[in-house]
Tab-separated table of C-alpha atoms in Angstrom:
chain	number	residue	atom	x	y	z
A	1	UNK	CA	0.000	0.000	0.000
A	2	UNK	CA	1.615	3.826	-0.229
A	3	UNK	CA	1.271	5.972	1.364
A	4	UNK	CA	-1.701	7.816	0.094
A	5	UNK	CA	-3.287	4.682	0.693
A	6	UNK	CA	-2.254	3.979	4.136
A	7	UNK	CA	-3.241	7.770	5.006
A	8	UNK	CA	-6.775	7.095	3.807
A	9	UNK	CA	-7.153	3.683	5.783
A	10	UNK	CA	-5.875	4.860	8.705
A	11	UNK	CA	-8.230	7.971	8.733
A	12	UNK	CA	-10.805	5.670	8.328
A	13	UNK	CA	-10.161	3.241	11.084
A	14	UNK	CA	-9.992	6.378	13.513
A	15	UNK	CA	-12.728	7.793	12.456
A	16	UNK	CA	-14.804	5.535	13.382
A	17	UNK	CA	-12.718	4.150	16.746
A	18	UNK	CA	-12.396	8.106	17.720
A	19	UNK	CA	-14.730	10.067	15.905
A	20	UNK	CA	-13.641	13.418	13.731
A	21	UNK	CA	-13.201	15.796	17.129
A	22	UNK	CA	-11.483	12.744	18.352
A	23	UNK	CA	-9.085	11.905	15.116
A	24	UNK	CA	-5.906	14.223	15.173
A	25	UNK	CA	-3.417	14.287	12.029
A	26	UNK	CA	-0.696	13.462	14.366
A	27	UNK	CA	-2.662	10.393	15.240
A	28	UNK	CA	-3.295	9.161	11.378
A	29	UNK	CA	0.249	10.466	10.545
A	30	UNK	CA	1.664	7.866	13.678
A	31	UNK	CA	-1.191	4.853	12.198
A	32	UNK	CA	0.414	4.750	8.943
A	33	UNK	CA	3.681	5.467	9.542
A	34	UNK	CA	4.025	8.597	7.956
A	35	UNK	CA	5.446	11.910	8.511
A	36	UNK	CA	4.100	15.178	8.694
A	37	UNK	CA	5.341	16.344	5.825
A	38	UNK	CA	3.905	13.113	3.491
A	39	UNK	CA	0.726	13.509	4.669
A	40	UNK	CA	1.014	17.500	3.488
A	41	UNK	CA	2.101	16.542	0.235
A	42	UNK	CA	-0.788	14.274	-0.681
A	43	UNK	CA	-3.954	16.019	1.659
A	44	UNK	CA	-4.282	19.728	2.262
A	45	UNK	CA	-5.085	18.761	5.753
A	46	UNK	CA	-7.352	16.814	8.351
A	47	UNK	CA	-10.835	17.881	5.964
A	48	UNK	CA	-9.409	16.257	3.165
A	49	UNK	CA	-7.920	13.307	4.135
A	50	UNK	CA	-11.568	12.647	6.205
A	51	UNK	CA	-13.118	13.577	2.943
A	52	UNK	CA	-11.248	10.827	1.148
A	53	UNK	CA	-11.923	8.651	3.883
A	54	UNK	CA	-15.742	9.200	4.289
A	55	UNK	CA	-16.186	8.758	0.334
A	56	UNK	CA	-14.451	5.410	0.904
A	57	UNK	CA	-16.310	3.972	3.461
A	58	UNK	CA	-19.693	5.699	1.905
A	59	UNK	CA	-19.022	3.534	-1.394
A	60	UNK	CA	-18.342	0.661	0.128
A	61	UNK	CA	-21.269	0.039	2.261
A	62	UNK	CA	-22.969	0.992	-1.166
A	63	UNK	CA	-21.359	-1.892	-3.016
A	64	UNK	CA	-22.106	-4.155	0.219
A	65	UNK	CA	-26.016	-3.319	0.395
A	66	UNK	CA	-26.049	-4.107	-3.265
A	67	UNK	CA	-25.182	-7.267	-3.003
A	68	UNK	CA	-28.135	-8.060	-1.194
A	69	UNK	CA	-30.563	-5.942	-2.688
A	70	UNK	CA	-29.313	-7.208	-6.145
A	71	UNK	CA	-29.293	-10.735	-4.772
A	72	UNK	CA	-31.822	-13.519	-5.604
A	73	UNK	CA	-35.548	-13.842	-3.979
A	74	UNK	CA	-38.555	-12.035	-3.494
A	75	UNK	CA	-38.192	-8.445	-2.179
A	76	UNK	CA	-38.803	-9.516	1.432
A	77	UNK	CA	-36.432	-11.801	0.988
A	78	UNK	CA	-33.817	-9.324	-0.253
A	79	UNK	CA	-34.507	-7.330	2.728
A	80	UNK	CA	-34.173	-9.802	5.038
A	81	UNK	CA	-30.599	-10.599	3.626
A	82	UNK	CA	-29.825	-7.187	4.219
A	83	UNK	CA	-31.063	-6.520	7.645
A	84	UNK	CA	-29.735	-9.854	8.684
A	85	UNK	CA	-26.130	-9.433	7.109
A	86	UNK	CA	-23.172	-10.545	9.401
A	87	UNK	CA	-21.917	-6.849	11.080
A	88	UNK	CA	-19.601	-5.577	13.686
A	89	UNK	CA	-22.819	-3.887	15.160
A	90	UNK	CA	-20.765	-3.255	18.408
A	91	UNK	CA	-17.952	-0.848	16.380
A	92	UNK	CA	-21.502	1.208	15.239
A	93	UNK	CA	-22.006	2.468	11.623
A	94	UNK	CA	-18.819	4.135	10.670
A	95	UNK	CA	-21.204	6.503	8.122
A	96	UNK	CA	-23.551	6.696	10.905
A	97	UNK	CA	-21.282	7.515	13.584
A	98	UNK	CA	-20.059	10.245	11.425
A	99	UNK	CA	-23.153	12.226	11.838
A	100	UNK	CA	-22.735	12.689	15.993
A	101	UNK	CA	-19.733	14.689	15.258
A	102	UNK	CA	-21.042	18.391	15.157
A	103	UNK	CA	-18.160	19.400	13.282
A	104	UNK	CA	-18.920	16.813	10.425
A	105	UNK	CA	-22.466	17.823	10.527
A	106	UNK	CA	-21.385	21.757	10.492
A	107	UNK	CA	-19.121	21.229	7.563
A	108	UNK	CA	-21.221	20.735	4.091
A	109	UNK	CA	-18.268	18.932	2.842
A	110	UNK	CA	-18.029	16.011	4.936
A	111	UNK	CA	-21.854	15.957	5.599
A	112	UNK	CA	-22.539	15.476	1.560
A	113	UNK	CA	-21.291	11.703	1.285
A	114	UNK	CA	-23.095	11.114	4.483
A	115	UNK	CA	-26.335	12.824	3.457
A	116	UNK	CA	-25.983	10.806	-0.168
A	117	UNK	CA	-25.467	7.593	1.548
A	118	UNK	CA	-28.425	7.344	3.379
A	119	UNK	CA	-30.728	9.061	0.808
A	120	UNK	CA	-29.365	6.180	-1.949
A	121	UNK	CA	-29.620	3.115	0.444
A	122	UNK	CA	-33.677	4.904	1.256
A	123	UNK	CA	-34.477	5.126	-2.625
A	124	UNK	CA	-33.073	1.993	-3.154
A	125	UNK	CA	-35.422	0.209	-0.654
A	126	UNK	CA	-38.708	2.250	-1.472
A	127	UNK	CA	-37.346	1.263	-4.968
A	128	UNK	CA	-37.950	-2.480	-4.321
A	129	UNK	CA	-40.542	-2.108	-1.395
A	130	UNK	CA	-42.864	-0.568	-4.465
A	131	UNK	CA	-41.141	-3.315	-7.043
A	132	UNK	CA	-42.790	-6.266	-4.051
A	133	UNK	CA	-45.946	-4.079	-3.688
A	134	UNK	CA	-46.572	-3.916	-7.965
A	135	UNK	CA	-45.577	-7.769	-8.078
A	136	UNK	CA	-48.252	-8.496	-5.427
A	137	UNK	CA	-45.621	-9.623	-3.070
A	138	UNK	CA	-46.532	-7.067	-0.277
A	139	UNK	CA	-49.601	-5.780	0.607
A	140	UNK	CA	-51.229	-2.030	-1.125
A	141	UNK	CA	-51.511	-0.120	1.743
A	142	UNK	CA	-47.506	-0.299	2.474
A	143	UNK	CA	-45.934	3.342	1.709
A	144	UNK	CA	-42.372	2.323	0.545
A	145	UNK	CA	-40.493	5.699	0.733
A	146	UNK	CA	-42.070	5.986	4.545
A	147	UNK	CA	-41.026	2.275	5.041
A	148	UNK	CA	-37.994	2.733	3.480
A	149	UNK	CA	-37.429	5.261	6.034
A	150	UNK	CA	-37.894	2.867	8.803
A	151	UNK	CA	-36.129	-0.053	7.859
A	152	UNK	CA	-32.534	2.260	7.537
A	153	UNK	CA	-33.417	3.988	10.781
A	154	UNK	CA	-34.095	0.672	12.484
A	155	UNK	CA	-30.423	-0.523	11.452
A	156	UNK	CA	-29.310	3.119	12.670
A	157	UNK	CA	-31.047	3.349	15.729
A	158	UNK	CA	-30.078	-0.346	16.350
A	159	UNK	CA	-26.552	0.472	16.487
A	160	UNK	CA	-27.350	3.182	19.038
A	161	UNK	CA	-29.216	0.558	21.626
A	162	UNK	CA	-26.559	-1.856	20.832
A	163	UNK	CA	-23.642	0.656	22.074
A	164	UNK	CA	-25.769	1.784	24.839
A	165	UNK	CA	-26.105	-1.932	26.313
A	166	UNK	CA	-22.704	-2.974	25.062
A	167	UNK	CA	-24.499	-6.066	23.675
A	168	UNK	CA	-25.883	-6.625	20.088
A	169	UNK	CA	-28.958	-8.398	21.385
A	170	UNK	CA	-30.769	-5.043	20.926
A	171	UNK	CA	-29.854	-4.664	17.623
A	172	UNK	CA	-30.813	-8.192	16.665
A	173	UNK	CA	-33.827	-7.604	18.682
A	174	UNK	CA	-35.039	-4.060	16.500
A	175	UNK	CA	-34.417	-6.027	13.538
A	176	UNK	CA	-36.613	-9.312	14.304
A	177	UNK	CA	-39.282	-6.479	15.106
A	178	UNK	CA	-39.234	-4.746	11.965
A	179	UNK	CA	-38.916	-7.944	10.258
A	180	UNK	CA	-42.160	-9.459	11.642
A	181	UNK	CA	-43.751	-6.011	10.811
A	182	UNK	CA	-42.937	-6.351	7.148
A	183	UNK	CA	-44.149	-10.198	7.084
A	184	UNK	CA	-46.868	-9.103	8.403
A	185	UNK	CA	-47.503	-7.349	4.993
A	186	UNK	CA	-46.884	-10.325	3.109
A	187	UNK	CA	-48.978	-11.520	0.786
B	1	UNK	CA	-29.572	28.585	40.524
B	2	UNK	CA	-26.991	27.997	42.409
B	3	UNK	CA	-23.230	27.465	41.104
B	4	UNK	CA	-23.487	23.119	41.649
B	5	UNK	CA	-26.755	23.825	39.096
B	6	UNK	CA	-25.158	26.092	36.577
B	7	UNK	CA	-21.986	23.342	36.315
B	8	UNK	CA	-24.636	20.977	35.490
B	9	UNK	CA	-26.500	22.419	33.285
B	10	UNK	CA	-24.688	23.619	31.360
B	11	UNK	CA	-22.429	20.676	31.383
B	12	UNK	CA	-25.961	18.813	29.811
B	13	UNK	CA	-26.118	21.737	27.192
B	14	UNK	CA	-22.309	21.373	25.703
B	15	UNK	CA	-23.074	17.095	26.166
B	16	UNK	CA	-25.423	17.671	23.452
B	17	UNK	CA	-23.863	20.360	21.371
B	18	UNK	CA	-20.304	19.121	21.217
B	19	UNK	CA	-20.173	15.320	22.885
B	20	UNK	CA	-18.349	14.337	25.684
B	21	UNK	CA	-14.766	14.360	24.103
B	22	UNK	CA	-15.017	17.817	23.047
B	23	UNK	CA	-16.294	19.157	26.287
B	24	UNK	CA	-13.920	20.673	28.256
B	25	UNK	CA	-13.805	21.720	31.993
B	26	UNK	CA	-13.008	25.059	31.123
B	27	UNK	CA	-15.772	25.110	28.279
B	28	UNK	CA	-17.880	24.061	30.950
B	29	UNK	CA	-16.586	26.796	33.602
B	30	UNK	CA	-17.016	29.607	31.187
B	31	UNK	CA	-20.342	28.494	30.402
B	32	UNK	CA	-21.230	28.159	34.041
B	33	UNK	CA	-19.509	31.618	35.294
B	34	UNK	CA	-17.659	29.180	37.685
B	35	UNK	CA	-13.920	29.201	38.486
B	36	UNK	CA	-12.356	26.222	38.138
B	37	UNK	CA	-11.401	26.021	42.361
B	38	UNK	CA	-15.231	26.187	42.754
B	39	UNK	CA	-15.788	23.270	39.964
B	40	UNK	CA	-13.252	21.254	42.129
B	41	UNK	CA	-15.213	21.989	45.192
B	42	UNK	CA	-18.860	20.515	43.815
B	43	UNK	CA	-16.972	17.921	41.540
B	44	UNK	CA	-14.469	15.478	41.756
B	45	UNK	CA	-14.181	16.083	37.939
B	46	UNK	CA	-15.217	16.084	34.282
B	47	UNK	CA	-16.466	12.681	34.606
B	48	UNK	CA	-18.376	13.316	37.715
B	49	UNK	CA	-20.096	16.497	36.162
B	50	UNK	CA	-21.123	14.337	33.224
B	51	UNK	CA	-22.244	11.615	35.094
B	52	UNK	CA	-24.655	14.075	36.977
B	53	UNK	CA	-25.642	15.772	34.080
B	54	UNK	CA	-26.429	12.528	32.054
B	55	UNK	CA	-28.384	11.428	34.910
B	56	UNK	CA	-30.456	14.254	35.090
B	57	UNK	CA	-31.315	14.366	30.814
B	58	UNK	CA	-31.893	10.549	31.651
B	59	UNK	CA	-34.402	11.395	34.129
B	60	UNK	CA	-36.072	14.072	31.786
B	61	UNK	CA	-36.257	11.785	29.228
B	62	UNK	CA	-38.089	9.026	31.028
B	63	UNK	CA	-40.592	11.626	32.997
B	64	UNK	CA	-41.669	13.139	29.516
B	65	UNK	CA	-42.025	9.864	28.042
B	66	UNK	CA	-44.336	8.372	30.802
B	67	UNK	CA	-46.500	11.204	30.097
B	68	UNK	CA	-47.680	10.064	26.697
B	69	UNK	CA	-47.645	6.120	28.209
B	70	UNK	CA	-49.943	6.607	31.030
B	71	UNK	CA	-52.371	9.386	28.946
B	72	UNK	CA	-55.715	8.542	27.939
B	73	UNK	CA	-56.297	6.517	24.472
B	74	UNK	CA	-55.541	3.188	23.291
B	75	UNK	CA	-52.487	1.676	23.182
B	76	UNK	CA	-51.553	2.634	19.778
B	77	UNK	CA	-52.594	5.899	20.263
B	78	UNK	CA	-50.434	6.216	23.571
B	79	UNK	CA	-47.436	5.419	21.284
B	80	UNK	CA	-48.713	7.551	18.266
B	81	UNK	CA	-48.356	10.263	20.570
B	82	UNK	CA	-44.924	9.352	21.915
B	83	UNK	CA	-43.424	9.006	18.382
B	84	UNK	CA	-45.445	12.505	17.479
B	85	UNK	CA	-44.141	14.457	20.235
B	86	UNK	CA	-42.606	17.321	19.415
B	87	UNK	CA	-38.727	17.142	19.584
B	88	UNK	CA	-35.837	18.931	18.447
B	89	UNK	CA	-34.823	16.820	15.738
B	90	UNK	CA	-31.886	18.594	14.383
B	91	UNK	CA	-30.153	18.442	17.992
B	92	UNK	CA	-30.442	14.732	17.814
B	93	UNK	CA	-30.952	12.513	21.147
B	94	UNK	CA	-29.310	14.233	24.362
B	95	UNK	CA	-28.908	10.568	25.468
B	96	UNK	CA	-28.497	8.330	21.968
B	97	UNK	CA	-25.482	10.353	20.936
B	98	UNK	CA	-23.917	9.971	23.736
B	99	UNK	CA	-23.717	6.470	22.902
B	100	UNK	CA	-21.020	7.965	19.745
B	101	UNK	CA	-18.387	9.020	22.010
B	102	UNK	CA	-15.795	6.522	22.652
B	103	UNK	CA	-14.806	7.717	26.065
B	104	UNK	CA	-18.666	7.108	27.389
B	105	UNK	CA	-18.716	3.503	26.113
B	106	UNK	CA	-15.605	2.624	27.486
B	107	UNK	CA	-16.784	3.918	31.241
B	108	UNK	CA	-19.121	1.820	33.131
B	109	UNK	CA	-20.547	4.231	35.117
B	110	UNK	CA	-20.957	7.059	32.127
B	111	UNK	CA	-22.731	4.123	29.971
B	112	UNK	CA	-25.064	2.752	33.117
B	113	UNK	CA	-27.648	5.930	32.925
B	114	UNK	CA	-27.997	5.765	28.817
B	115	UNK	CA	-28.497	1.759	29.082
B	116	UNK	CA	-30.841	1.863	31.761
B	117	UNK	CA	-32.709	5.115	30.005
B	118	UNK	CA	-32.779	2.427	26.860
B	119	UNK	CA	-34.036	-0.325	28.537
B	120	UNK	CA	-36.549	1.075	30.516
B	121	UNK	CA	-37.848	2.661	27.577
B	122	UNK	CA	-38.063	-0.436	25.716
B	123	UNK	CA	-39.408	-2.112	28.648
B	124	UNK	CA	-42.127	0.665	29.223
B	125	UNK	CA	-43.358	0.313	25.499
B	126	UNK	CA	-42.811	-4.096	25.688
B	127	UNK	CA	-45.333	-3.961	28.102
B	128	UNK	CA	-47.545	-1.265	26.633
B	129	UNK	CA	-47.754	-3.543	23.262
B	130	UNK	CA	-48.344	-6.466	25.381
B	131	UNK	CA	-51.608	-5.198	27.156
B	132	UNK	CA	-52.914	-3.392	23.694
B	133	UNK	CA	-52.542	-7.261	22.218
B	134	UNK	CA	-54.270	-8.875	25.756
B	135	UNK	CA	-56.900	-6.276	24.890
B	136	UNK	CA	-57.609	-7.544	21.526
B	137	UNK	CA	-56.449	-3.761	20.403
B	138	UNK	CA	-53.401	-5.335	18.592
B	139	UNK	CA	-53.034	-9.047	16.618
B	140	UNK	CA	-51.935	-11.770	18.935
B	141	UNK	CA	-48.910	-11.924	16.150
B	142	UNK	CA	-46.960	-8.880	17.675
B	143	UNK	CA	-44.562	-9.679	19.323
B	144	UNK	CA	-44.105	-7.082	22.445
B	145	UNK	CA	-40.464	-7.283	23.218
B	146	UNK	CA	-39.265	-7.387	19.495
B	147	UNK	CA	-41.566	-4.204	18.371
B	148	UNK	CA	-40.690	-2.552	21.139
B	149	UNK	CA	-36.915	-2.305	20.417
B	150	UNK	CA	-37.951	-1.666	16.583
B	151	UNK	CA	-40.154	1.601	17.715
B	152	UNK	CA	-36.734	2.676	20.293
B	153	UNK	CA	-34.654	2.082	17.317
B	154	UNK	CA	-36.504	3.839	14.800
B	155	UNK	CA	-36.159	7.357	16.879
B	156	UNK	CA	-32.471	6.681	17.530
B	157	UNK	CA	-32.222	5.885	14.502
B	158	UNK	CA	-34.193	9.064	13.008
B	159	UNK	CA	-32.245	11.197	14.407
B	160	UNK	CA	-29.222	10.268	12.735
B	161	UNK	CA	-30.880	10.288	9.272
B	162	UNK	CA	-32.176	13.579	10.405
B	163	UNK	CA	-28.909	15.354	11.045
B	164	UNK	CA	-27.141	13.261	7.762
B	165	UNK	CA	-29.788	15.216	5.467
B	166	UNK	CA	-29.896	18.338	7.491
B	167	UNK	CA	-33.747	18.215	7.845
B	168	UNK	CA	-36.353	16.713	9.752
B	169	UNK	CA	-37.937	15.043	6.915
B	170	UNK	CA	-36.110	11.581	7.348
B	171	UNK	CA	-37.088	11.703	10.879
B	172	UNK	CA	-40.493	12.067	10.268
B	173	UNK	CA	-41.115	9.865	7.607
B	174	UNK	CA	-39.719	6.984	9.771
B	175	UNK	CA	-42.013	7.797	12.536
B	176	UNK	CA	-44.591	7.800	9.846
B	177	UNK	CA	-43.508	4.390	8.313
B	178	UNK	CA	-43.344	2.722	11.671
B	179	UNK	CA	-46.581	3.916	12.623
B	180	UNK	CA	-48.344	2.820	9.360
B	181	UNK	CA	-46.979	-0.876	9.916
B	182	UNK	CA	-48.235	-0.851	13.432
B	183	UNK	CA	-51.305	0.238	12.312
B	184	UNK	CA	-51.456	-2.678	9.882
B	185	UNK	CA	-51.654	-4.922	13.365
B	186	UNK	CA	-55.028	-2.902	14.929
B	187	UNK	CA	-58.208	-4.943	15.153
């Protein structure tokens, strides 16, 4: 890996061990054994190298939703796969997490692949909730965008429960629940 | 109020504006008007002052909560009005984001107030779902414990959409898409 590369994986680990307030460029510099003066030459600074870092992790859990929602089955099916995908649920969401940090929220910059993230992964469900409802899969009166909603703030707010009980059985728990809501709408 | 309530409060207020790794004690003094001599003589520390002031948003939390659990109306409508309450989305969750920092996690006795605010919340409404389904008000299909972390999750988890797109929108429409699936289990 160069160093570009290691600066970029190394901001990403910390961001989401330490948060941004928490992250400082000595700190990255020290992770991937590089100096001061290497990490000036390829990012203007601590924005930068988070940006790079953010966009990375944003398109990745892209490319790791897909899988699912791209995957074979019916719709609930799909879902399922997703909600119930292996995940460190203890670590939290590292594009999640990001959005605690007021200075990532302050900063238009860094809250852009955040904000794009979460409004993709929400069309992308309403997308198929309305592709299961027009098959006949899932009942009418389902509204996918609002349910769409719901099923990303349940993994969210999952996360949240599961760091506040240092345990993942709430997680697993929110998910079962929103699960046997949507079966409920199965046809 | 007295200087031991100024430290707190506004020890809550920079808790939820800039999370507990960027609050400092003298951030916390100057908000206060306190010196730091008379921070040392109502508080062993930083950690002390935010264990007190978590305790006491904890406490708010739960005693504004109960209110729309023990008010008049069915079950669903008790929740409908919990999930409806006005709130002040774009802050996010004085206790779920406190959950984000690190340094909270990793103390017991920082994490013990936010679990216990999260369990007794999920709890409060796991029994609330149980009695609306013993009533015949909800199908015998729900299942209590499960939906209960689901509707917890899905306001934690609101939040963080909220603040990701900068709106309230998010928020509201998974409140809204929670609510309609709940619905979908009325008699």
């Amino acid at each position: 890996m160069d160093t570009s590369e290691r600066l970029i994986e190394s901001t990403r680990a910390l961001l989401w061990e330490r948060g941004y307030v928490g992250t400082s460029p000595k700190a990255i510099q020290q992770r991937a054994g590089a100096g001061q003066g290497s990490m000036y030459h390829h990012f203007s600074g601590k924005p930068d190298l988070a940006l790079a870092a953010i966009r990375r992790t944003a398109e990745e859990m892209r490319a790791l939703a897909e899988r699912q929602f791209s995957g074979p089955g019916t719709v609930l099916e799909r879902i399922s796969a997703y909600l119930l995908r292996e995940r460190e649920v203890l670590k939290g969401c590292p594009v999640g997490r990001l959005t605690q940090d007021p200075d990532v929220v302050a900063d238009p910059d860094l809250r852009r692949p955040v904000d794009e993230t979460f409004a993709w992964l929400r069309d992308r469900l309403a997308g198929l909730l309305a592709e299961g409802r027009d098959r006949g899969e899932l009942d009418a009166a389902l509204d996918p965008a609002a349910t769409a909603a719901t099923v990303v703030a349940v993994l969210q707010g999952g996360y949240v429960l599961a760091r506040a009980a240092d345990s993942d059985e709430p997680f697993r728990q929110a998910v079962r629940g929103v699960l046997g809501l949507l079966e409920a709408h199965a046809r």
